[in-house]
Short mmCIF file of C-alpha atoms in Angstrom, two decimals:
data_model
loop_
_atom_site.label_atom_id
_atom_site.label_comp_id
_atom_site.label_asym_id
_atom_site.label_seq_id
_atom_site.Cartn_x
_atom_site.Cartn_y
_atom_site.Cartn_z
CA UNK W 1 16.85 14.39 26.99
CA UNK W 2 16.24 11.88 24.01
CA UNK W 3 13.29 9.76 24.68
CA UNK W 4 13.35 6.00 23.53
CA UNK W 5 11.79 5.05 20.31
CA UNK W 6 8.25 2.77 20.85
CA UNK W 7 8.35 -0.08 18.27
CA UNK W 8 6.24 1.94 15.81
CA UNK W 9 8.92 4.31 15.29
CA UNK W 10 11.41 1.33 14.93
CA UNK W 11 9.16 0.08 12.18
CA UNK W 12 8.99 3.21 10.61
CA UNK W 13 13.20 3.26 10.63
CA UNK W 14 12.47 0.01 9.34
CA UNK W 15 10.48 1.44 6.44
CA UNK W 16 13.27 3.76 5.54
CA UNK W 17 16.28 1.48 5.77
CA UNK W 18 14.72 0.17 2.85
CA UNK W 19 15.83 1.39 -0.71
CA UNK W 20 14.69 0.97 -4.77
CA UNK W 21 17.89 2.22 -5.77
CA UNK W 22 18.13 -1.38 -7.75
CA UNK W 23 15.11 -0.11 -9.61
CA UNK W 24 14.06 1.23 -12.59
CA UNK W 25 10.84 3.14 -11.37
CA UNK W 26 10.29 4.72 -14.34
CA UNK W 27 9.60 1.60 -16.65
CA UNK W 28 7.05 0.92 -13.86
CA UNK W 29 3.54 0.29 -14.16
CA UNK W 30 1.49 3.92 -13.84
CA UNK W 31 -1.29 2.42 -11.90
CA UNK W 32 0.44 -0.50 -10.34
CA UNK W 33 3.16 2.02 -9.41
CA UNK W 34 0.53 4.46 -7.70
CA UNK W 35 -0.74 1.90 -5.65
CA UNK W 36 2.57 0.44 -4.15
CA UNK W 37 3.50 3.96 -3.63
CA UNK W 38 0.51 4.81 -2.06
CA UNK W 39 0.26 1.89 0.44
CA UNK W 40 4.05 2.66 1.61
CA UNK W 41 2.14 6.38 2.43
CA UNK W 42 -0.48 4.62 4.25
CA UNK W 43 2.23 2.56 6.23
CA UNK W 44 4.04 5.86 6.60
CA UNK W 45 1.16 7.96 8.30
CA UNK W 46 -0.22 5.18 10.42
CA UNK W 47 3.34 4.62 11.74
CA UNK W 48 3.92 7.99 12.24
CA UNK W 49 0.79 8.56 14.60
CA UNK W 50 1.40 5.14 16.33
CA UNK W 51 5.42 6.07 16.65
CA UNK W 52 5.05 10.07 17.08
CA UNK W 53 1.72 11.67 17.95
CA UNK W 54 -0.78 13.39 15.69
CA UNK W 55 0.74 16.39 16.30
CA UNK W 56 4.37 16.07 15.25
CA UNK W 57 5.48 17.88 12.26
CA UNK W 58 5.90 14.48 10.70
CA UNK W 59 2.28 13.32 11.00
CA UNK W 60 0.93 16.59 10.44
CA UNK W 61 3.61 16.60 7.19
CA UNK W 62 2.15 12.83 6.06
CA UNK W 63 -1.33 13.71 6.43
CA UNK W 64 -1.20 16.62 4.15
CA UNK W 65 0.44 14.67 1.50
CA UNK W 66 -2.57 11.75 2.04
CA UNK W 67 -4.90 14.73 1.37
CA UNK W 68 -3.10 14.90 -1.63
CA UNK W 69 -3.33 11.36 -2.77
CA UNK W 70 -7.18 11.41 -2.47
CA UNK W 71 -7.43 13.18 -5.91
CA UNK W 72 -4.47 11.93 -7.16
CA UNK W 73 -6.57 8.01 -6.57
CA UNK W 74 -9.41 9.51 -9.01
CA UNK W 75 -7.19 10.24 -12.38
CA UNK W 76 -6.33 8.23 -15.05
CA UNK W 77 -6.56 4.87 -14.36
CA UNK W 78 -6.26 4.36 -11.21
CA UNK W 79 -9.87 3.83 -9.65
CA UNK W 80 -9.78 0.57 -11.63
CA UNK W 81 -7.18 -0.91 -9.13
CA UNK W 82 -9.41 -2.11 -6.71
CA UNK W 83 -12.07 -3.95 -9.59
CA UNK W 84 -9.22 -4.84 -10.60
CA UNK W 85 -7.78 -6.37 -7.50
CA UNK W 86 -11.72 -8.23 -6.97
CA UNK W 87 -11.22 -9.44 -10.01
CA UNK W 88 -7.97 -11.29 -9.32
CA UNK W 89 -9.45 -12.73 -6.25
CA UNK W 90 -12.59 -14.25 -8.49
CA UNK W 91 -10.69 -15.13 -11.87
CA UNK W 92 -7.12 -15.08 -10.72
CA UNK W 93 -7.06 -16.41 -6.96
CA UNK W 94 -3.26 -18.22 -7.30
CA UNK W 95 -2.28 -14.57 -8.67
CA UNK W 96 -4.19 -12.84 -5.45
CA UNK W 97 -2.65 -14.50 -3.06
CA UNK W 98 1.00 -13.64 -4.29
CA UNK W 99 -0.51 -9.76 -3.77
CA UNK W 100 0.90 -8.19 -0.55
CA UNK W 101 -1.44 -8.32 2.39
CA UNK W 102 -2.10 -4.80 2.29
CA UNK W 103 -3.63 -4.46 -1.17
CA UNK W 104 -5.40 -8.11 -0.29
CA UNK W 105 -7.67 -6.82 3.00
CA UNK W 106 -7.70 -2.78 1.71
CA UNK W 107 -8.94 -3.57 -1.88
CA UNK W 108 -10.61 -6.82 -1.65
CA UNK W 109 -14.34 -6.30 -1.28
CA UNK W 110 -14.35 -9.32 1.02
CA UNK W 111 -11.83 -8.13 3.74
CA UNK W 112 -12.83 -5.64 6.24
CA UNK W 113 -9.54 -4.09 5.93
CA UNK W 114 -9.74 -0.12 5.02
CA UNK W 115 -8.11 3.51 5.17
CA UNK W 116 -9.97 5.22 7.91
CA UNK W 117 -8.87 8.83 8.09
CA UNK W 118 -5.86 7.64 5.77
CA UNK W 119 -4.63 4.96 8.61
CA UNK W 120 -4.64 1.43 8.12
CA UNK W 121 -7.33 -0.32 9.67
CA UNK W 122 -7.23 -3.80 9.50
CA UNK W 123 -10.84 -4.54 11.52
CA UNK W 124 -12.87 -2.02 11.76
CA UNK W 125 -14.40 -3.93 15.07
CA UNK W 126 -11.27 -4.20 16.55
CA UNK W 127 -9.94 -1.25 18.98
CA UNK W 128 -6.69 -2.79 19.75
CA UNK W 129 -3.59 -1.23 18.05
CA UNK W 130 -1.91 -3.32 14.88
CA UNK W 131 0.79 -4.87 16.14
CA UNK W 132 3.84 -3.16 15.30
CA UNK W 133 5.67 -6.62 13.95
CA UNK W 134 2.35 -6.34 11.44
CA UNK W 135 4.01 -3.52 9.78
CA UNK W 136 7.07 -4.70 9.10
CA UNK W 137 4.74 -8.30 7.16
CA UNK W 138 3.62 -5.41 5.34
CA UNK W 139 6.40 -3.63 4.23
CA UNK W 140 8.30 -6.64 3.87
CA UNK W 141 6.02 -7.99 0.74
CA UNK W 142 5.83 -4.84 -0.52
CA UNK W 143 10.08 -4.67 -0.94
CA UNK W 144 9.84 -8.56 -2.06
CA UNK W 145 11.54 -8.89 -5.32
CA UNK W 146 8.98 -11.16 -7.14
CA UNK W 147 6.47 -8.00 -6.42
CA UNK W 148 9.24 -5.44 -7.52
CA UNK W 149 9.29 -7.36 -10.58
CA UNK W 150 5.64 -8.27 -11.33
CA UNK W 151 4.85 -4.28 -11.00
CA UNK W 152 7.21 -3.68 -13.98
CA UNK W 153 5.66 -2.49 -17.29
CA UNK W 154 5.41 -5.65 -19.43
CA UNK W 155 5.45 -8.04 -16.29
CA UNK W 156 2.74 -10.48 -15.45
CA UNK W 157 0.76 -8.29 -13.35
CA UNK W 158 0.68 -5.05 -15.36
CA UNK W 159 -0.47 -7.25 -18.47
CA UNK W 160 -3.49 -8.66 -16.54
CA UNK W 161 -4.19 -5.05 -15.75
CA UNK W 162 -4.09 -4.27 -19.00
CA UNK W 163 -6.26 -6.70 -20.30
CA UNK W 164 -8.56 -6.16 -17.28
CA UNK W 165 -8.95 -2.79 -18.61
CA UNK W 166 -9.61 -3.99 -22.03
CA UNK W 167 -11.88 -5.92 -21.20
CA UNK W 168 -13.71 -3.21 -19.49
CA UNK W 169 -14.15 -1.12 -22.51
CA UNK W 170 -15.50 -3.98 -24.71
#
């Protein structure tokens, strides 16, 4: 007997109906690259517990690849996302608010938004579930074009990065 899919799960199909295949992901940004790819893994795991149970293979599968991630976030330069992200919202705010929603509330020191236990946790006072139509805000601005673009080497966003990190090592 198949049981019917809760709206998580739909927003998960959602996730994966959608494709790059129109992109060059290689000539993207290292850092800004990380970062998109790791809030789609974020979507991905808190979907998959929502739409599954902790205990499927694909939740238990996701969660092992978050553990991952947690060192992966440390190299390079790739802890200076989320300074950089503040610094957008002080210096940049016209840019900020073009960021997708996810990387505004989990990065922004002024949004109570965080990864708890590698799910997305939009208020931490809150004990209601996101709403499932949430998800699909999120992963719709992360597949927007003008982000696709702006996460490009060379585009506007990787060259305030850039000179956000230069700046840093003044």
């Amino acid at each position: 007997m198949m049981m019917e899919k809760n709206e998580y799960a739909r927003e998960l199909d959602y996730l994966y109906s959608k494709s790059l295949v129109l992109e060059s992901i290689s000539d993207f940004h290292p850092v800004l690259w990380f970062h998109w790819m790791d809030a789609i893994a974020h979507i991905d795991y808190t979907l998959s517990i929502a739409g599954f149970s902790y205990d499927s293979p694909r939740s238990i599968m996701a969660g092992e690849y978050m553990r991952w991630r947690v060192d992966e976030e440390k190299k390079e330069e790739r802890p200076l996302f989320k300074p950089f992200i503040n610094w957008l919202r002080e210096t940049r705010p016209e840019t900020f608010k073009k960021l997708p929603m996810i990387w505004q509330g989990i990065y922004s020191d002024s949004d109570p938004a965080q990864y708890r236990s590698f799910r997305i946790v939009l208020d931490p006072a809150q004990t209601k579930p996101i709403p499932a139509l949430t998800f699909r805000s999120m992963i719709d601005d992360l597949f927007a074009k003008d982000l696709l673009k702006s996460i490009y080497n060379g585009s506007s966003l990787a060259k305030l990065f850039e000179s956000f990190k230069k700046n840093l090592t003044m």
